[in-house]
Short mmCIF file of C-alpha atoms in Angstrom, two decimals:
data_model
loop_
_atom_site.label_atom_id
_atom_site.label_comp_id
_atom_site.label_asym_id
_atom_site.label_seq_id
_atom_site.Cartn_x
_atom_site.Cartn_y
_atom_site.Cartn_z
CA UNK Z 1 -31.84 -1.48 -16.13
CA UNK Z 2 -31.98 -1.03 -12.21
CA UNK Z 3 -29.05 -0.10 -10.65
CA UNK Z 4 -27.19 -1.50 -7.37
CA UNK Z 5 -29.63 -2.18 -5.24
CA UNK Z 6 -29.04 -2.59 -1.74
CA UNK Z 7 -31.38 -2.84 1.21
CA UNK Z 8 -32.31 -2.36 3.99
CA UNK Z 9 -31.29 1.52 3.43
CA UNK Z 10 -31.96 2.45 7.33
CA UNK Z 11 -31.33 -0.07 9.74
CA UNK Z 12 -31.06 0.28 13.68
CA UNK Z 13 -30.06 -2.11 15.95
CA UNK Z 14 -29.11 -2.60 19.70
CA UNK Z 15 -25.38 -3.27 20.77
CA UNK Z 16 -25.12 -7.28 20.74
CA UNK Z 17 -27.58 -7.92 17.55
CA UNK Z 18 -26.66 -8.60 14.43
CA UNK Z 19 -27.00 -7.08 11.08
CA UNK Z 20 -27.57 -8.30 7.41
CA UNK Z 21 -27.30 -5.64 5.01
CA UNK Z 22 -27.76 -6.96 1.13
CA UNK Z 23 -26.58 -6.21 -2.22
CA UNK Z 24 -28.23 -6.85 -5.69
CA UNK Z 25 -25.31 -6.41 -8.28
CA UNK Z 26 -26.46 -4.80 -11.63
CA UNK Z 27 -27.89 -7.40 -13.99
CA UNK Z 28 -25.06 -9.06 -15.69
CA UNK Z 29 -22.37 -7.90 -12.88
CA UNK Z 30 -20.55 -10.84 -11.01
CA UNK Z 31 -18.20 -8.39 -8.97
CA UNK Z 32 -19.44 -6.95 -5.38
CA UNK Z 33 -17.47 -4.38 -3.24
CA UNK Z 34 -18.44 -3.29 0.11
CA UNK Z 35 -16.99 -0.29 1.39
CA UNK Z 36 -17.59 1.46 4.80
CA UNK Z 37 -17.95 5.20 5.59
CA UNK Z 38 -17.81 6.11 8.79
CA UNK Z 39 -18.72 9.78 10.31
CA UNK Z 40 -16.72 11.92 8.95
CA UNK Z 41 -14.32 9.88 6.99
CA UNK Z 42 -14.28 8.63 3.55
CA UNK Z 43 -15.05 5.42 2.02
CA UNK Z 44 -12.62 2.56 3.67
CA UNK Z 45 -12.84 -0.52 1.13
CA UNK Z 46 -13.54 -4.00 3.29
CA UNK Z 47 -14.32 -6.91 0.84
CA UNK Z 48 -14.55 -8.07 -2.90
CA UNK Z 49 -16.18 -10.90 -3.85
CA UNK Z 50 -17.22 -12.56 -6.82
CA UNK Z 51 -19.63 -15.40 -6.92
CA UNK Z 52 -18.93 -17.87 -4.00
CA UNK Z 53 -15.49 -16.19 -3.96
CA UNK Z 54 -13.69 -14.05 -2.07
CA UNK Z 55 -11.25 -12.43 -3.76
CA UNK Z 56 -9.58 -9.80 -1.33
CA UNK Z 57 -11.00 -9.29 2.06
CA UNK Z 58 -7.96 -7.46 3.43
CA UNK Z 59 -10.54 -4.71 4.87
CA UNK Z 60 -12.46 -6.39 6.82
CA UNK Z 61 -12.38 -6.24 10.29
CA UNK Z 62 -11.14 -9.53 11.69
CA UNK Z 63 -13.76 -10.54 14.07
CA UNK Z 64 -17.49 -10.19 13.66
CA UNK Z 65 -17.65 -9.18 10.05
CA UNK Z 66 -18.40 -12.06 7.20
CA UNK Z 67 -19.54 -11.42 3.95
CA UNK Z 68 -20.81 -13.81 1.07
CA UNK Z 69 -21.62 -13.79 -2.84
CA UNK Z 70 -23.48 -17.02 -3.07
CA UNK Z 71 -24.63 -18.45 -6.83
CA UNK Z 72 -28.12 -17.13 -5.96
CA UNK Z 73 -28.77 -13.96 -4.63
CA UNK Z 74 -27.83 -10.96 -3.11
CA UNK Z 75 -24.27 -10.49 -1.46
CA UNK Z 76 -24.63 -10.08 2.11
CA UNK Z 77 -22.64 -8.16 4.57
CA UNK Z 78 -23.02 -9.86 8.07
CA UNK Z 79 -21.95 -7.63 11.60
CA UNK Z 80 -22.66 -9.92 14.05
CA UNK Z 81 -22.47 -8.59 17.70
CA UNK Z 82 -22.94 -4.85 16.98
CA UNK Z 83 -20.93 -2.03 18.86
CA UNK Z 84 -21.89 1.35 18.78
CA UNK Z 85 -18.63 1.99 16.85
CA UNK Z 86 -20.12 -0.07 13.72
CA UNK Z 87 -22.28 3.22 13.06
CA UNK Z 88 -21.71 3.74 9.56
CA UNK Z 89 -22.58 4.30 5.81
CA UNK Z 90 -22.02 0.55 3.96
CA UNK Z 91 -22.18 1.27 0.87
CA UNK Z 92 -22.19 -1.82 -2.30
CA UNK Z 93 -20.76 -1.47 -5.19
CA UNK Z 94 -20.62 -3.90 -8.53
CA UNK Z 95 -18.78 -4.23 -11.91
CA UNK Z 96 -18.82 -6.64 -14.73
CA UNK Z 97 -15.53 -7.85 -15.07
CA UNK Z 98 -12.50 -9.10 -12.85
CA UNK Z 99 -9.85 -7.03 -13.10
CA UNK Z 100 -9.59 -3.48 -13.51
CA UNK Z 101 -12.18 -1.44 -11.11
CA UNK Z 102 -12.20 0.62 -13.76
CA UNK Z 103 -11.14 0.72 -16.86
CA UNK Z 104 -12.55 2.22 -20.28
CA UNK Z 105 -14.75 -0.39 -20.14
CA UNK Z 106 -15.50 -1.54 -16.95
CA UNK Z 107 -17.31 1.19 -14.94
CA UNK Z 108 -18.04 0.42 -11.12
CA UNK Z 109 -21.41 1.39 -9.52
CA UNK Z 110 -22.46 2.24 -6.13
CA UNK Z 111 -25.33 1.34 -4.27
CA UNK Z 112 -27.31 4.48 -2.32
CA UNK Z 113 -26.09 2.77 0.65
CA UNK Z 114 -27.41 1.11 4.03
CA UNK Z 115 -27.09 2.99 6.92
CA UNK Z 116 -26.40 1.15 10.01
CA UNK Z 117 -27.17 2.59 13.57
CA UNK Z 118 -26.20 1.00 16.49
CA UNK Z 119 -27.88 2.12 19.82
CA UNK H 1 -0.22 1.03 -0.03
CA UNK H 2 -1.73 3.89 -1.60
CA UNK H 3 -3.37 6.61 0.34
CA UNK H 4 -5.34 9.80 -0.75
CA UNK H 5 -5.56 12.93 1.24
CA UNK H 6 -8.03 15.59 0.47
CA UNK H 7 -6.97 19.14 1.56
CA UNK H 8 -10.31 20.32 2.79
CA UNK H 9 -13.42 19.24 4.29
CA UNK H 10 -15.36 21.59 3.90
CA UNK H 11 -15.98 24.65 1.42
CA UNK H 12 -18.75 27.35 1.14
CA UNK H 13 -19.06 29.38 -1.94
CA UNK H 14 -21.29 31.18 -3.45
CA UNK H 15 -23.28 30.63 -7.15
CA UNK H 16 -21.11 31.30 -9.73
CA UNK H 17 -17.93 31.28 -7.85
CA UNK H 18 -14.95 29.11 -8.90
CA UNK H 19 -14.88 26.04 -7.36
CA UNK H 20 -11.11 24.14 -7.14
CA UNK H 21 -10.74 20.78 -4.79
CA UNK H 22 -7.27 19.74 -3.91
CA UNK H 23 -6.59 15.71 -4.21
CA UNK H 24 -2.99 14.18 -3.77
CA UNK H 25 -2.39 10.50 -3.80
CA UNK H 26 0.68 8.65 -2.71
CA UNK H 27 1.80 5.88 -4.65
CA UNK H 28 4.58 5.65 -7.04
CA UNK H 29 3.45 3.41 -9.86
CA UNK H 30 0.90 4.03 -12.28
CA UNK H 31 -2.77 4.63 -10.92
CA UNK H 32 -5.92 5.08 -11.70
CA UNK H 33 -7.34 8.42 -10.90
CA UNK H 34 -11.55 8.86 -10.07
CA UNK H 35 -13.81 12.03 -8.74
CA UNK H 36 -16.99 10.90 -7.39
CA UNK H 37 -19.83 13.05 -6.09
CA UNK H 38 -22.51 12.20 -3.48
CA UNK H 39 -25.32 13.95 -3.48
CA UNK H 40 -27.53 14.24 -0.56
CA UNK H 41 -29.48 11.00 0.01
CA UNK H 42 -27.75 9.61 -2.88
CA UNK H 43 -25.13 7.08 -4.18
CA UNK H 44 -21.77 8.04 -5.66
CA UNK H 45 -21.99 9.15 -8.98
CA UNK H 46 -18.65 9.02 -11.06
CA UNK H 47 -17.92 12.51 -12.04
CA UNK H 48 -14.60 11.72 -14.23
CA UNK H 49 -11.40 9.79 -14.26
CA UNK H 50 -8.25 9.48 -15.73
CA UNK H 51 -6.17 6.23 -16.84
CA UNK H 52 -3.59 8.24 -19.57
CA UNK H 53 -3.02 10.40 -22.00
CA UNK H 54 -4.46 13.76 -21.45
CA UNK H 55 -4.22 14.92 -18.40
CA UNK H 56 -6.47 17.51 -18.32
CA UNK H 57 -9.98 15.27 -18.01
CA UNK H 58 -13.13 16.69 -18.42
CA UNK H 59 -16.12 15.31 -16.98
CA UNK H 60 -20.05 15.77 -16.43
CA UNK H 61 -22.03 19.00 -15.29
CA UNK H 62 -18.97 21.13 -16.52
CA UNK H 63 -16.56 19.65 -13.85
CA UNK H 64 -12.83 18.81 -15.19
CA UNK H 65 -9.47 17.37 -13.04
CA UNK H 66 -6.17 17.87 -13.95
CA UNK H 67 -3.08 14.67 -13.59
CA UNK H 68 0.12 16.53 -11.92
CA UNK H 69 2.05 13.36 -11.94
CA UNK H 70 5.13 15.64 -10.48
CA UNK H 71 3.10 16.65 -7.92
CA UNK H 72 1.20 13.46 -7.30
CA UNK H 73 -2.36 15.30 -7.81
CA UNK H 74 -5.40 15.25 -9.14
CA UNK H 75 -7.42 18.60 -8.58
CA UNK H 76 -11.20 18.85 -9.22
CA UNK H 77 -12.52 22.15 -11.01
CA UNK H 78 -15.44 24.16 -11.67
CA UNK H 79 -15.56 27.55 -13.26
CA UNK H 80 -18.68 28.38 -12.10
CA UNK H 81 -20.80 26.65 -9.56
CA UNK H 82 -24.45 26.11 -9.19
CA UNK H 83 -27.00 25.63 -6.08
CA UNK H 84 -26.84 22.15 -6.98
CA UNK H 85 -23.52 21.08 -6.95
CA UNK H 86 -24.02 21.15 -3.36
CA UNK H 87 -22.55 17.69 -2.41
CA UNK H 88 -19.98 15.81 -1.22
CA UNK H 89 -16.86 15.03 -3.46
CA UNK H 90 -14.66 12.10 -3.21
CA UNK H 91 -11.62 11.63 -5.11
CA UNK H 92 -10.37 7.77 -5.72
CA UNK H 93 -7.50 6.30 -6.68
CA UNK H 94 -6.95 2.72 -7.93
CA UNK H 95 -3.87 0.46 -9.25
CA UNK H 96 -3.31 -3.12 -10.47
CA UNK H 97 -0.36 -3.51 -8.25
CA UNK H 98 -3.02 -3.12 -5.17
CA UNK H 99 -5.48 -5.18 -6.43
CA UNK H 100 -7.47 -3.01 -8.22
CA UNK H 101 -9.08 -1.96 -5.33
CA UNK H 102 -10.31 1.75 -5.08
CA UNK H 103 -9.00 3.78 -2.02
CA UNK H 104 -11.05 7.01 -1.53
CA UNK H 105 -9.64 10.60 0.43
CA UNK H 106 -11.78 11.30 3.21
CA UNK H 107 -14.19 13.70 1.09
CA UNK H 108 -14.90 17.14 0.83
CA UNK H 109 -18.16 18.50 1.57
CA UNK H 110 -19.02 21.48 -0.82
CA UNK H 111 -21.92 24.09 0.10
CA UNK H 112 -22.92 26.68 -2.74
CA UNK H 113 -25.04 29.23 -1.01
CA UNK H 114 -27.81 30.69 -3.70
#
């Protein structure tokens, strides 16, 4: 049973292009989270979707950042317009149920993580 | 809003040493509590958690956490560490009343010298 997947896991890009970073959800997990670590800090939650839903997005940054959970498909985590200062970790996360992150029964996995550089 | 503070960023020990991590949350209501480990080049890896009852939690690779609801903590332990628990630990915190969704302390990078 593969895990989170998410992809690409290295990405570079020059200020002013855009990034796509994707998520494949565990099989049988409707529930994305993207979270961001920047240098040095922890993980900073931005978005949780669930198919063609948003659900909270109350970490997102307001402009340049979009994010979608279509009925096919990975989720994908959009930056459009990169800035050096969107350097980070993204990592993806997924769950079975809505609800509870976690709860005896509903464990949340993480991706390994895409890691964006901006030069 | 809920917030998580981890009291150190950094720790070097040595094999076989005692290893204790410091977590404290703020949030009054009832929460969720998480450690998660990164390894190098690796995802997060759920080390334990607690939801109720017992609050001393014991989790994989000989790692346990004990709830101090007075205190508002949530303290990672190890008796005695290996090479390889070389990583970075993250404790989490979650609760329905913020949407369930999980806020993590800024991490705490552990070195075990051999």
């Amino acid at each position: 049973n593969a895990g989170v997947m998410q992809n690409p896991r290295h990405l570079v890009r020059r200020r002013g292009q855009e990034a796509r970073l994707r998520c494949s959800p565990m099989k049988g997990h409707s529930h994305v989270y993207w979270y961001r670590q920047l240098p040095e800090e922890g993980l900073k939650f931005m978005v949780y979707l669930q198919k063609e839903n948003i659900i909270d997005e109350s970490g997102m940054p307001k402009e340049r950042f979009s994010a979608e959970f279509p009925k096919e498909g990975p989720s994908i985590l959009r930056i459009q317009q990169v800035v050096r200062g969107d350097s980070a970790a993204y990592f993806c996360a997924s769950s079975p149920l809505m609800g509870a992150v976690e709860s005896s029964g509903n464990t949340i996995y993480f991706g390994e993580g895409s890691w964006l550089t901006v030069v | 809003a809920q917030s998580v503070s981890q009291h150190n960023h950094h720790v070097i020990l040595s094999e076989a040493a005692s290893l204790e991590l410091g977590c404290n949350y703020s949030y009054g209501g009832t929460v969720n509590l998480f450690w998660y480990v990164q390894y190098p080049g690796q995802h997060l890896q759920l080390l334990l958690k607690y939801f109720s009852g017992d609050p001393l939690v014991k989790g994989i690779k000989g790692f346990e956490a004990e709830f101090i609801k007075s205190k508002f903590s949530f303290n990672l332990r190890k008796p005695s560490v290996q090479w390889s628990d070389t990583a970075e630990y993250f404790c989490a915190v979650n609760s329905r009343a913020a949407g369930n969704k999980l806020t993590f302390g800024g991490g705490t990078r552990v070195l075990v010298k051999p």
